[in-house]
Coordinates of C-alpha atoms and ligand atoms in Angstrom, one line a residue:
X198 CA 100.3 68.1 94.3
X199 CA 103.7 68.5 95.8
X200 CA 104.9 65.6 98.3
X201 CA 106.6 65.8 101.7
X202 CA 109.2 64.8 100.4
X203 CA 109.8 67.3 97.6
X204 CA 108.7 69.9 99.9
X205 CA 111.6 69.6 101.4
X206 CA 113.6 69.4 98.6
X207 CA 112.3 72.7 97.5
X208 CA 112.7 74.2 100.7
X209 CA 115.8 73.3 102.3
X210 CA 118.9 75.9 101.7
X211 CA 121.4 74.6 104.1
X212 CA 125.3 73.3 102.4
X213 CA 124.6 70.1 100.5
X214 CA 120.5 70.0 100.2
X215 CA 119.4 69.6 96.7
X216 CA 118.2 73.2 96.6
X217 CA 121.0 74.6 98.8
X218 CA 123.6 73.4 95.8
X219 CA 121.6 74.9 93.0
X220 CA 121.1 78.6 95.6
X221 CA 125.1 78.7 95.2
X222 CA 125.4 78.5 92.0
X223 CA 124.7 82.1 91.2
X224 CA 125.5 85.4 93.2
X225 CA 122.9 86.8 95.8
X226 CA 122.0 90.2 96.8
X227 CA 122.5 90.4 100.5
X228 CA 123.6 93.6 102.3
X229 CA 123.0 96.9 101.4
X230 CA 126.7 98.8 100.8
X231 CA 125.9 101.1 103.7
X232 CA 125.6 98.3 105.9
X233 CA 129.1 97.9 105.9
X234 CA 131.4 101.1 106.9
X235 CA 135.0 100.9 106.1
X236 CA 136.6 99.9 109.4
X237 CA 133.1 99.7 111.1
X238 CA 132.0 96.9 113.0
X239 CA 131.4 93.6 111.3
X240 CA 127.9 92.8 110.9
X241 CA 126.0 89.1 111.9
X242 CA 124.7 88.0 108.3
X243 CA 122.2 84.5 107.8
X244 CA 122.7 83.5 104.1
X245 CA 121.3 80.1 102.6
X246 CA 121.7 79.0 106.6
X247 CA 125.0 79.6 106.8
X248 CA 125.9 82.0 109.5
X249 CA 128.2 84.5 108.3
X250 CA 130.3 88.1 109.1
X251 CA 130.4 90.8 106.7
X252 CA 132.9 93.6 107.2
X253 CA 134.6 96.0 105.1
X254 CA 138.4 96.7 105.5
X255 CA 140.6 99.9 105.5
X256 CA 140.8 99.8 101.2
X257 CA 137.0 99.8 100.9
X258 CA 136.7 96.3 100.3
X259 CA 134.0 93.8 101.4
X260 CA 134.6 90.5 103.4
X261 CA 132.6 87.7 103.6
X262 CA 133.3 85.1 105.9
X263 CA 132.5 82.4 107.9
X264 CA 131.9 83.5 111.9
X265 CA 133.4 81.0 113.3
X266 CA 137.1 81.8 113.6
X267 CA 139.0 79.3 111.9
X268 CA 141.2 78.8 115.4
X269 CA 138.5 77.4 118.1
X270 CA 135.5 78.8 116.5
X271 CA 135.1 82.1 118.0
X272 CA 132.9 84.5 116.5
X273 CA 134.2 86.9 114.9
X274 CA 131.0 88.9 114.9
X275 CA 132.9 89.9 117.9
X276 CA 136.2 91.0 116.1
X277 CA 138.2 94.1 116.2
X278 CA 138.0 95.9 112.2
X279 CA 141.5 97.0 111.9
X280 CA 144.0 98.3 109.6
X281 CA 143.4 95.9 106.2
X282 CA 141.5 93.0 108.4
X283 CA 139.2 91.4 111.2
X284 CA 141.5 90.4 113.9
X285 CA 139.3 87.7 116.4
X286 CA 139.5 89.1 120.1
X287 CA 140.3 85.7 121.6
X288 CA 143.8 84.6 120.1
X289 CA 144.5 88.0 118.3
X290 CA 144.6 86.1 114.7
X291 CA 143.6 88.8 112.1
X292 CA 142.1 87.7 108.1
X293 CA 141.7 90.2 105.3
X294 CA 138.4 89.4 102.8
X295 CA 139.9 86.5 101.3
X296 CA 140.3 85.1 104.1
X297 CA 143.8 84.9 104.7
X298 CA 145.1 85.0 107.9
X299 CA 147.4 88.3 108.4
X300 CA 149.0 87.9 111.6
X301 CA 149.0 84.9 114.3
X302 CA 150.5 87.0 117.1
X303 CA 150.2 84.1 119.7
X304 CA 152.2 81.4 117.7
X305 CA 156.0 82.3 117.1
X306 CA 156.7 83.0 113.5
X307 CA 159.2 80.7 112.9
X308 CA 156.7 78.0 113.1
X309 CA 155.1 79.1 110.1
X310 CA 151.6 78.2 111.2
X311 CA 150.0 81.2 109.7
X312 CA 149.8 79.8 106.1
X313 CA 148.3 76.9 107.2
X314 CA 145.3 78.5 108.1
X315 CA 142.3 80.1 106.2
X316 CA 139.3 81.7 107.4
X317 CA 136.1 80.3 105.0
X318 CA 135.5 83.4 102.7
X319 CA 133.4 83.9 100.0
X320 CA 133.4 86.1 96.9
X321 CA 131.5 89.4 97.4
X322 CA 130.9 92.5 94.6
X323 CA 129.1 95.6 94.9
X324 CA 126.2 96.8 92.5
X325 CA 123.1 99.0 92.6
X326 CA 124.1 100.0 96.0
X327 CA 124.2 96.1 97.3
X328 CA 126.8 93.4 98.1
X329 CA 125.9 90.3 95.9
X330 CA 127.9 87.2 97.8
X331 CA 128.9 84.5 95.5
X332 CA 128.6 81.0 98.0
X333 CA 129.7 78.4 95.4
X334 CA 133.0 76.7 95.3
X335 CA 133.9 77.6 91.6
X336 CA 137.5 79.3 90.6
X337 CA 135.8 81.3 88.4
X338 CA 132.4 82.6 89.8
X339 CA 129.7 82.9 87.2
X340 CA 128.4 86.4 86.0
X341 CA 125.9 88.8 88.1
X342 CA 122.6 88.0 86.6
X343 CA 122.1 90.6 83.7
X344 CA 118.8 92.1 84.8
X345 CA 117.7 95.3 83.1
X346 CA 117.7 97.2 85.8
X347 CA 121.0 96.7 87.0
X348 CA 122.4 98.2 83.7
X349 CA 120.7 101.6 84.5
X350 CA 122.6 104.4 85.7
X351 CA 123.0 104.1 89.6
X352 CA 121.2 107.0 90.6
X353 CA 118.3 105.8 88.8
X354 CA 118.2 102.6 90.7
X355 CA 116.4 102.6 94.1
X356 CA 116.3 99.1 96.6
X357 CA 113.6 98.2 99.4
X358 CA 114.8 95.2 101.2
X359 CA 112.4 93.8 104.4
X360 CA 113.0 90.6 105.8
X361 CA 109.8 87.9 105.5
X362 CA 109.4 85.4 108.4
X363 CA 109.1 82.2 106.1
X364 CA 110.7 79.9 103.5
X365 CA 111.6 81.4 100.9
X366 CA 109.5 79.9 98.6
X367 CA 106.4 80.3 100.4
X368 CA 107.6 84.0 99.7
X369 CA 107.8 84.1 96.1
X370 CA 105.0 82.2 95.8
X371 CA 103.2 84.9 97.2
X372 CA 104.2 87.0 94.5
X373 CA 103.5 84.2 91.3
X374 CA 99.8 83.1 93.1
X375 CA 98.0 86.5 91.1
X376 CA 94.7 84.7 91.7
X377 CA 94.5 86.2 94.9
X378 CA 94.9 90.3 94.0
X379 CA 91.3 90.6 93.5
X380 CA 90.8 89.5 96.8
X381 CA 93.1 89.5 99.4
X382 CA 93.8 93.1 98.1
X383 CA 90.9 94.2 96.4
X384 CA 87.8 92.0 97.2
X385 CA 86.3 94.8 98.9
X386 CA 86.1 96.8 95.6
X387 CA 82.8 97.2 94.1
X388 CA 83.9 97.7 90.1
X389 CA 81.6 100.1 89.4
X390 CA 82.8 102.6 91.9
X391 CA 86.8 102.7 90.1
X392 CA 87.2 104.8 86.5
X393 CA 88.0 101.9 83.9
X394 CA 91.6 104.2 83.5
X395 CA 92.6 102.8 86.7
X396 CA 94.9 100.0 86.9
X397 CA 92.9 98.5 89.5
X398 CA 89.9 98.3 87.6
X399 CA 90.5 95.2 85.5
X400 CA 91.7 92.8 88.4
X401 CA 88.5 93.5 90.5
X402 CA 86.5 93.0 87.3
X403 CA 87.2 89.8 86.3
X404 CA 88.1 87.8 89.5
X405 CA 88.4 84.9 87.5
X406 CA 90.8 85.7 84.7
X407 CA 92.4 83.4 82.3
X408 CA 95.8 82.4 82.3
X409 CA 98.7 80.9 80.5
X410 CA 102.1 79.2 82.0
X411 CA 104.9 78.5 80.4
X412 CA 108.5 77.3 81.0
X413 CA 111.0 80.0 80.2
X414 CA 114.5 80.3 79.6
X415 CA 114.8 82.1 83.3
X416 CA 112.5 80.1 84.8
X417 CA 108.5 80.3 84.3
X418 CA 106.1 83.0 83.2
X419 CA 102.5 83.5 83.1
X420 CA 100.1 86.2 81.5
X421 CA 96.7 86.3 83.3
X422 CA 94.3 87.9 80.6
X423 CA 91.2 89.2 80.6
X424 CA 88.6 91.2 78.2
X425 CA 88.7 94.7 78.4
X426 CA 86.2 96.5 76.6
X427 CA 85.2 95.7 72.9
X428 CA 88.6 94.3 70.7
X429 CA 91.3 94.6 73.7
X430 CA 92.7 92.7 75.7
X431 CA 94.3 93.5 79.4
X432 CA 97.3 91.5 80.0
X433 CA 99.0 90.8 83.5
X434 CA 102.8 89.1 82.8
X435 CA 104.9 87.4 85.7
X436 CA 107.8 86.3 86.0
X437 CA 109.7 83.5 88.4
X438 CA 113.5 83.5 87.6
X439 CA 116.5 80.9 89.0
X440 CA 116.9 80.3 91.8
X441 CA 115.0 83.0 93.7
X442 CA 113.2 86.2 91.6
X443 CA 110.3 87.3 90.7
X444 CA 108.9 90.0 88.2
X445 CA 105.3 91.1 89.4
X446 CA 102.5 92.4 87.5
X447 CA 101.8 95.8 89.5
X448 CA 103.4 97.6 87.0
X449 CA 103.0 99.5 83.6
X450 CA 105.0 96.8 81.3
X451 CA 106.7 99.7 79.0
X452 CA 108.4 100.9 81.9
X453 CA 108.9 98.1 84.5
X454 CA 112.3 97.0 85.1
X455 CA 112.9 95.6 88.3
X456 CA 114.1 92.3 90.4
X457 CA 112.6 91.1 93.0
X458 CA 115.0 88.3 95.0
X459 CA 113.6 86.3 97.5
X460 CA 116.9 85.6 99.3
X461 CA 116.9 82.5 101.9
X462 CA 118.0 83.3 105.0
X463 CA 117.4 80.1 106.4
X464 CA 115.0 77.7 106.1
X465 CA 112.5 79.9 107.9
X466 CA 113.6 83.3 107.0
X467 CA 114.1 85.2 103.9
X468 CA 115.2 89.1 102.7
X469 CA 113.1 90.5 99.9
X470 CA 115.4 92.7 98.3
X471 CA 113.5 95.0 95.7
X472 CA 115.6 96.6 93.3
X473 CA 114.0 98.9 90.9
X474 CA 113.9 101.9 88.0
X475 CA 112.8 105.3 90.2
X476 CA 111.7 106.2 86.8
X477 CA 109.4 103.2 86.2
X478 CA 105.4 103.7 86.3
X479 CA 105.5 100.7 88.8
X480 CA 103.1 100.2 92.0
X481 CA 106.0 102.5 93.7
X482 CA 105.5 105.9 91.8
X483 CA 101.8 105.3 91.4
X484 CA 99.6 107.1 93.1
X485 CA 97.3 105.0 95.7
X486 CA 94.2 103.8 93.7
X487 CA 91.0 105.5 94.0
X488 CA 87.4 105.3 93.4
X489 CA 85.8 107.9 91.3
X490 CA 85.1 109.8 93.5
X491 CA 88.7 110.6 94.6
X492 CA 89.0 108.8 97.4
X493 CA 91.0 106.7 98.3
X494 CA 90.7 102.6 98.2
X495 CA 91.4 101.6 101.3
X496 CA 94.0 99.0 101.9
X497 CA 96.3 99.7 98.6
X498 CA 98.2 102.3 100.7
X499 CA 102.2 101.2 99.0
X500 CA 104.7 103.4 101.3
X501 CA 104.2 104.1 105.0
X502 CA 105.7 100.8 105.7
X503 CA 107.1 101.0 109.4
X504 CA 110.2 99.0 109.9
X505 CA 112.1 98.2 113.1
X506 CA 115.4 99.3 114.4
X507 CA 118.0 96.8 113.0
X508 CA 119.8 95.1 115.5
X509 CA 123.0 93.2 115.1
X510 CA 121.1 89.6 115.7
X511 CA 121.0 87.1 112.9
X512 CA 117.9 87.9 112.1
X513 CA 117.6 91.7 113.5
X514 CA 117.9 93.3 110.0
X515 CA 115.2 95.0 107.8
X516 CA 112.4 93.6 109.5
X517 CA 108.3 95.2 109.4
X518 CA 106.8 96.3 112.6
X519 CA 103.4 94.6 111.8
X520 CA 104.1 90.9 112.4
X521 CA 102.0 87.4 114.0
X522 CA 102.9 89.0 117.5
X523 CA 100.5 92.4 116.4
X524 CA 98.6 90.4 114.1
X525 CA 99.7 92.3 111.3
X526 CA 97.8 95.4 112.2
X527 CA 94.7 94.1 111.6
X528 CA 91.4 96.0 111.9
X529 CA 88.6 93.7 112.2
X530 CA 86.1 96.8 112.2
X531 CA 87.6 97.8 108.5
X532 CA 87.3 94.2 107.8
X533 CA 83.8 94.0 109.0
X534 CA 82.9 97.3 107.5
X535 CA 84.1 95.7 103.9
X536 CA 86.7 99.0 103.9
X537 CA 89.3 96.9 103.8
X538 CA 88.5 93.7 102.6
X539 CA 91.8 91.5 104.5
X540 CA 91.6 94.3 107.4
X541 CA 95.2 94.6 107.1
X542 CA 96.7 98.3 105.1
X543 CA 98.9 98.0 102.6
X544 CA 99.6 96.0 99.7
X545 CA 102.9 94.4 100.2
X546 CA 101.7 94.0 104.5
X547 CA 99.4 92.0 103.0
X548 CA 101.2 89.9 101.3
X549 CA 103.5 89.4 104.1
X550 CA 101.1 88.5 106.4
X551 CA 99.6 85.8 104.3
X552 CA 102.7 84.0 104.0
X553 CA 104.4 84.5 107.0
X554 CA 100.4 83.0 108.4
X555 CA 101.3 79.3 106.6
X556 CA 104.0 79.4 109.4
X557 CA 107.8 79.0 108.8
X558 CA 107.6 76.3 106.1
X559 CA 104.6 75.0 104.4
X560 CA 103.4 71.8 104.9
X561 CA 103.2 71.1 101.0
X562 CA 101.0 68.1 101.7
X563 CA 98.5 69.4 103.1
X564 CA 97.5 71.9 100.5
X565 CA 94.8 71.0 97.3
X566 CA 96.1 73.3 94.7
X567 CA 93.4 73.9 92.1
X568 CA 93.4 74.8 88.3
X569 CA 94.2 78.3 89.6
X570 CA 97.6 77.5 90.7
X571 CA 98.8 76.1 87.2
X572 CA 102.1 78.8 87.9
X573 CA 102.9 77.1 91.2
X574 CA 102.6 73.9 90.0
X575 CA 104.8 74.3 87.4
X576 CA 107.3 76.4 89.0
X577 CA 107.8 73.8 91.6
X578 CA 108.7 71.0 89.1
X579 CA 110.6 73.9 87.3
X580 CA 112.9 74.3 90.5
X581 CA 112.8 70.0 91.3
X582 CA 113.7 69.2 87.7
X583 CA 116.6 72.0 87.7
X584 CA 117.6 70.5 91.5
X585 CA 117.7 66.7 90.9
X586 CA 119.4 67.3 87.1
X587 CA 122.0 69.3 89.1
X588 CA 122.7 66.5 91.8
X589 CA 122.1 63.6 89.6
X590 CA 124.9 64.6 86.6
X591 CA 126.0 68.3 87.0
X592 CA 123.9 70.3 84.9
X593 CA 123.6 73.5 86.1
X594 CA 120.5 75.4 86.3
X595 CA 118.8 78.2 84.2
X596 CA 121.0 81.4 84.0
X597 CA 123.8 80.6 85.9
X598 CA 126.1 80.1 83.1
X599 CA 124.5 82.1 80.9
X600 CA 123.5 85.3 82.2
X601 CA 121.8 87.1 79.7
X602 CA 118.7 85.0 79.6
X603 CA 117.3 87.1 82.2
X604 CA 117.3 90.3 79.5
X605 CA 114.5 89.0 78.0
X606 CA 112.5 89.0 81.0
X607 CA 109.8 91.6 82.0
X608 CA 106.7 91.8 83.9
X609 CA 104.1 94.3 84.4
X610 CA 100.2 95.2 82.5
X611 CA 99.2 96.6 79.3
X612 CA 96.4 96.3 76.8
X613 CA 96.2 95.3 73.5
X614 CA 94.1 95.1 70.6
X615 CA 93.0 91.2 70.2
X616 CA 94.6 89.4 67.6
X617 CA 95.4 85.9 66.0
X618 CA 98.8 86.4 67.7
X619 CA 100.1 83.5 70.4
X620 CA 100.6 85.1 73.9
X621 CA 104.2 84.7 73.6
X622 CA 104.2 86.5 70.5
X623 CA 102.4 89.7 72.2
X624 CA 105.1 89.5 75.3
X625 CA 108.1 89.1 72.4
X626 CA 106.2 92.9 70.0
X627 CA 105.9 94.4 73.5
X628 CA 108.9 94.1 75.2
X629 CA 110.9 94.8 71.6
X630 CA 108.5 98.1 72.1
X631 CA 109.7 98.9 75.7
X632 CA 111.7 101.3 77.4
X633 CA 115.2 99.3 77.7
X634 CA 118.3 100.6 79.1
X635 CA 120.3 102.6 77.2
Ligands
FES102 S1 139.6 81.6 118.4 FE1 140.1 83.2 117.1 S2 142.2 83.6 117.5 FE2 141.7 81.9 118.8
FE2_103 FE1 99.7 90.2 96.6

């Protein structure tokens, strides 16, 4: 069981919480490039609670900085985006993305005053069509994370990103918890109705599967596994990765190179941003699963996702149209009907819904997490251990020095033919089998 008390460990982000030091130690995915024109307005951006401004300036280049003008705290949400800077419309005092303040045109220049001052900036780069903000205090920030996919060629990488109303962990929980996919999305399947070929098929057969968990160098990974016809094996592998990834299962393994970041917000609030190979034979590219008959199972719809307008609030960005105030869209006659077995349509809806339901942070105490949950479990004292070794004597978490441990990281399904082989032993001949980048 997880305590009060290291719930909150796990699930506070803010400056100087246990987890909040170990979120910025590593660089975060957090506004799409095309979020930020070049001399267009700034935009209001929540990251790890912090509330920030992003802008980019007449050389193309992004700023990161802290709202609050550095003067008497202005925001500079509200600042004009001109010539090589964001000048605050109170005093007229104008910084460039490193915070550096440009011009102080209501102090005299002979008073020098200007190089006093710095706005708080932090270090932002631009990959796979996103600006990754760096919100640690290190000269030297540490590498982008060196994910598969971000090493394909760009227009072969696509990114999703909707904002999920709940802690961030709650979020990627959602994603490591694969005990529920044969309910929550598929308990309404009767097995014998879907064509063994189907993907679906072997997570609707066996709603019980077996699993094993594992530490890994990124993090944690399971592989649920189950029988699949005489001398194979079907094999569902997942990934959790520092400080806030996931690989899912919902994927064909060969192909499946992707990120998923759960990116904290605030405490309550989080961005999934989903980056991913267009080429991959992932949930994406897949058609919608069907019975045998052709039609189609209801409730695994994956696109017609309807978003909302972004707004310039602090939370106004990438956010679903189904949420608690619509109930998510459910259909109690589908539910009653057993069409849809939740009620709700879609896959990843779903999933929101049943996170953002626990409410804005779980109440860790009050859960009994069974055998099942072996992945949680152990990805929560995964994230504790990394958090109290870092604020007890310095050690930094997985992959933040050292990059490249996330290469070896996949998820996704595929069979195999049963052997003597360990599990980890099947993941290593796979993935050394795999499509990689080139
Ligand atoms: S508060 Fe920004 S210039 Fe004065
Ligand atoms: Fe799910």
């Amino acid at each position: 069981m997880t305590t009060a008390i290291e719930g909150a460990e796990l699930t506070q982000v803010g400056p100087g919480t246990p987890m909040g030091r170990v979120m910025r130690h590593y660089w975060l995915p957090a506004v799409r490039s095309s979020e930020v024109e070049r001399d267009g307005p700034p935009i209001r951006l929540m990251l790890l609670g912090e509330k920030l401004v992003a802008f980019r300036d007449s050389q193309g280049r992004v700023g990161v900085i802290d709202h609050r003008c550095p003067h008497r705290c202005a925001s500079l949400f509200l600042g004009r985006n001109e010539q090589g800077g964001l000048r605050c419309i109170y005093h007229g005092w104008k910084f460039d993305v490193a915070g550096n303040c440009l011009d102080m045109p209501n102090v005299p220049e002979d008073q020098g005053f200007k190089q006093k001052v710095k706005a708080k900036a932090y270090r932002a780069v631009e990959r796979a069509g996103l600006v990754w903000v760096y919100m640690g205090d290190r000269a030297e920030p540490p590498p982008l994370p060196a994910f598969e996919v971000l090493d394909l060629p760009a227009d072969e990488i696509n990114v999703h990103m909707m904002q999920r109303d709940c802690n961030w962990l709650q979020a990627l929980e959602g994603e490591i918890d694969t005990a529920h996919f044969g309910f929550l999305h598929g308990g309404h399947v009767d097995p014998k109705d879907v064509a063994e070929t189907d993907p679906f098929y072997y997570t609707i057969t066996n709603r019980a599967p077996q699993y094993h968990v594992a530490d890994a160098p990124w993090g944690t990974q399971y592989a649920g596994y189950r029988a699949a016809g005489p001398g194979q094996t079907y094999w569902r592998f997942a990934n959790f990765l520092f400080p806030c990834w996931s690989q899912a299962p919902n994927g064909e393994f060969m192909s499946h190179m992707h990120a998923r970041a759960w990116v904290p917000l605030d405490d309550g609030h989080t961005m999934f941003v989903f980056i991913f190979w267009k080429k991959a034979k992932s949930a994406q590219a897949l058609p919608q699963p069907r019975y045998r008959d052709g039609t189609p199972i209801g409730g695994t719809g994956r696109g017609g996702i309807r978003m909302l307008p972004n707004t310039t609030d602090w939370l106004g960005r990438w956010r679903m149209a189904m949420n608690e105030g619509n109930d998510w869209g459910m259909d109690r006659d589908k539910q009653r009907r057993n069409e849809i077995y939740s009620g709700i349509d879609g896959i990843h809806l779903q999933d929101q819904a049943i996170t953002e339901s626990m409410g804005p942070v779980t109440d860790f105490a009050w859960e009994h997490l069974a055998p099942s949950d072996q992945m949680i479990t152990r990805t929560r004292r995964r994230l504790l251990r990394a958090a109290r070794a870092l604020s007890e004597s310095g050690t930094l978490p997985p992959g933040a020095d050292d990059p490249a441990v996330y290469r070896g990281a996949r998820s996704g399904y595929f069979l195999s033919p049963d052997s003597t082989a360990s599990w980890q032993d099947v993941y290593a001949a796979t993935l050394a089998s795999a499509v990689h980048p080139p």
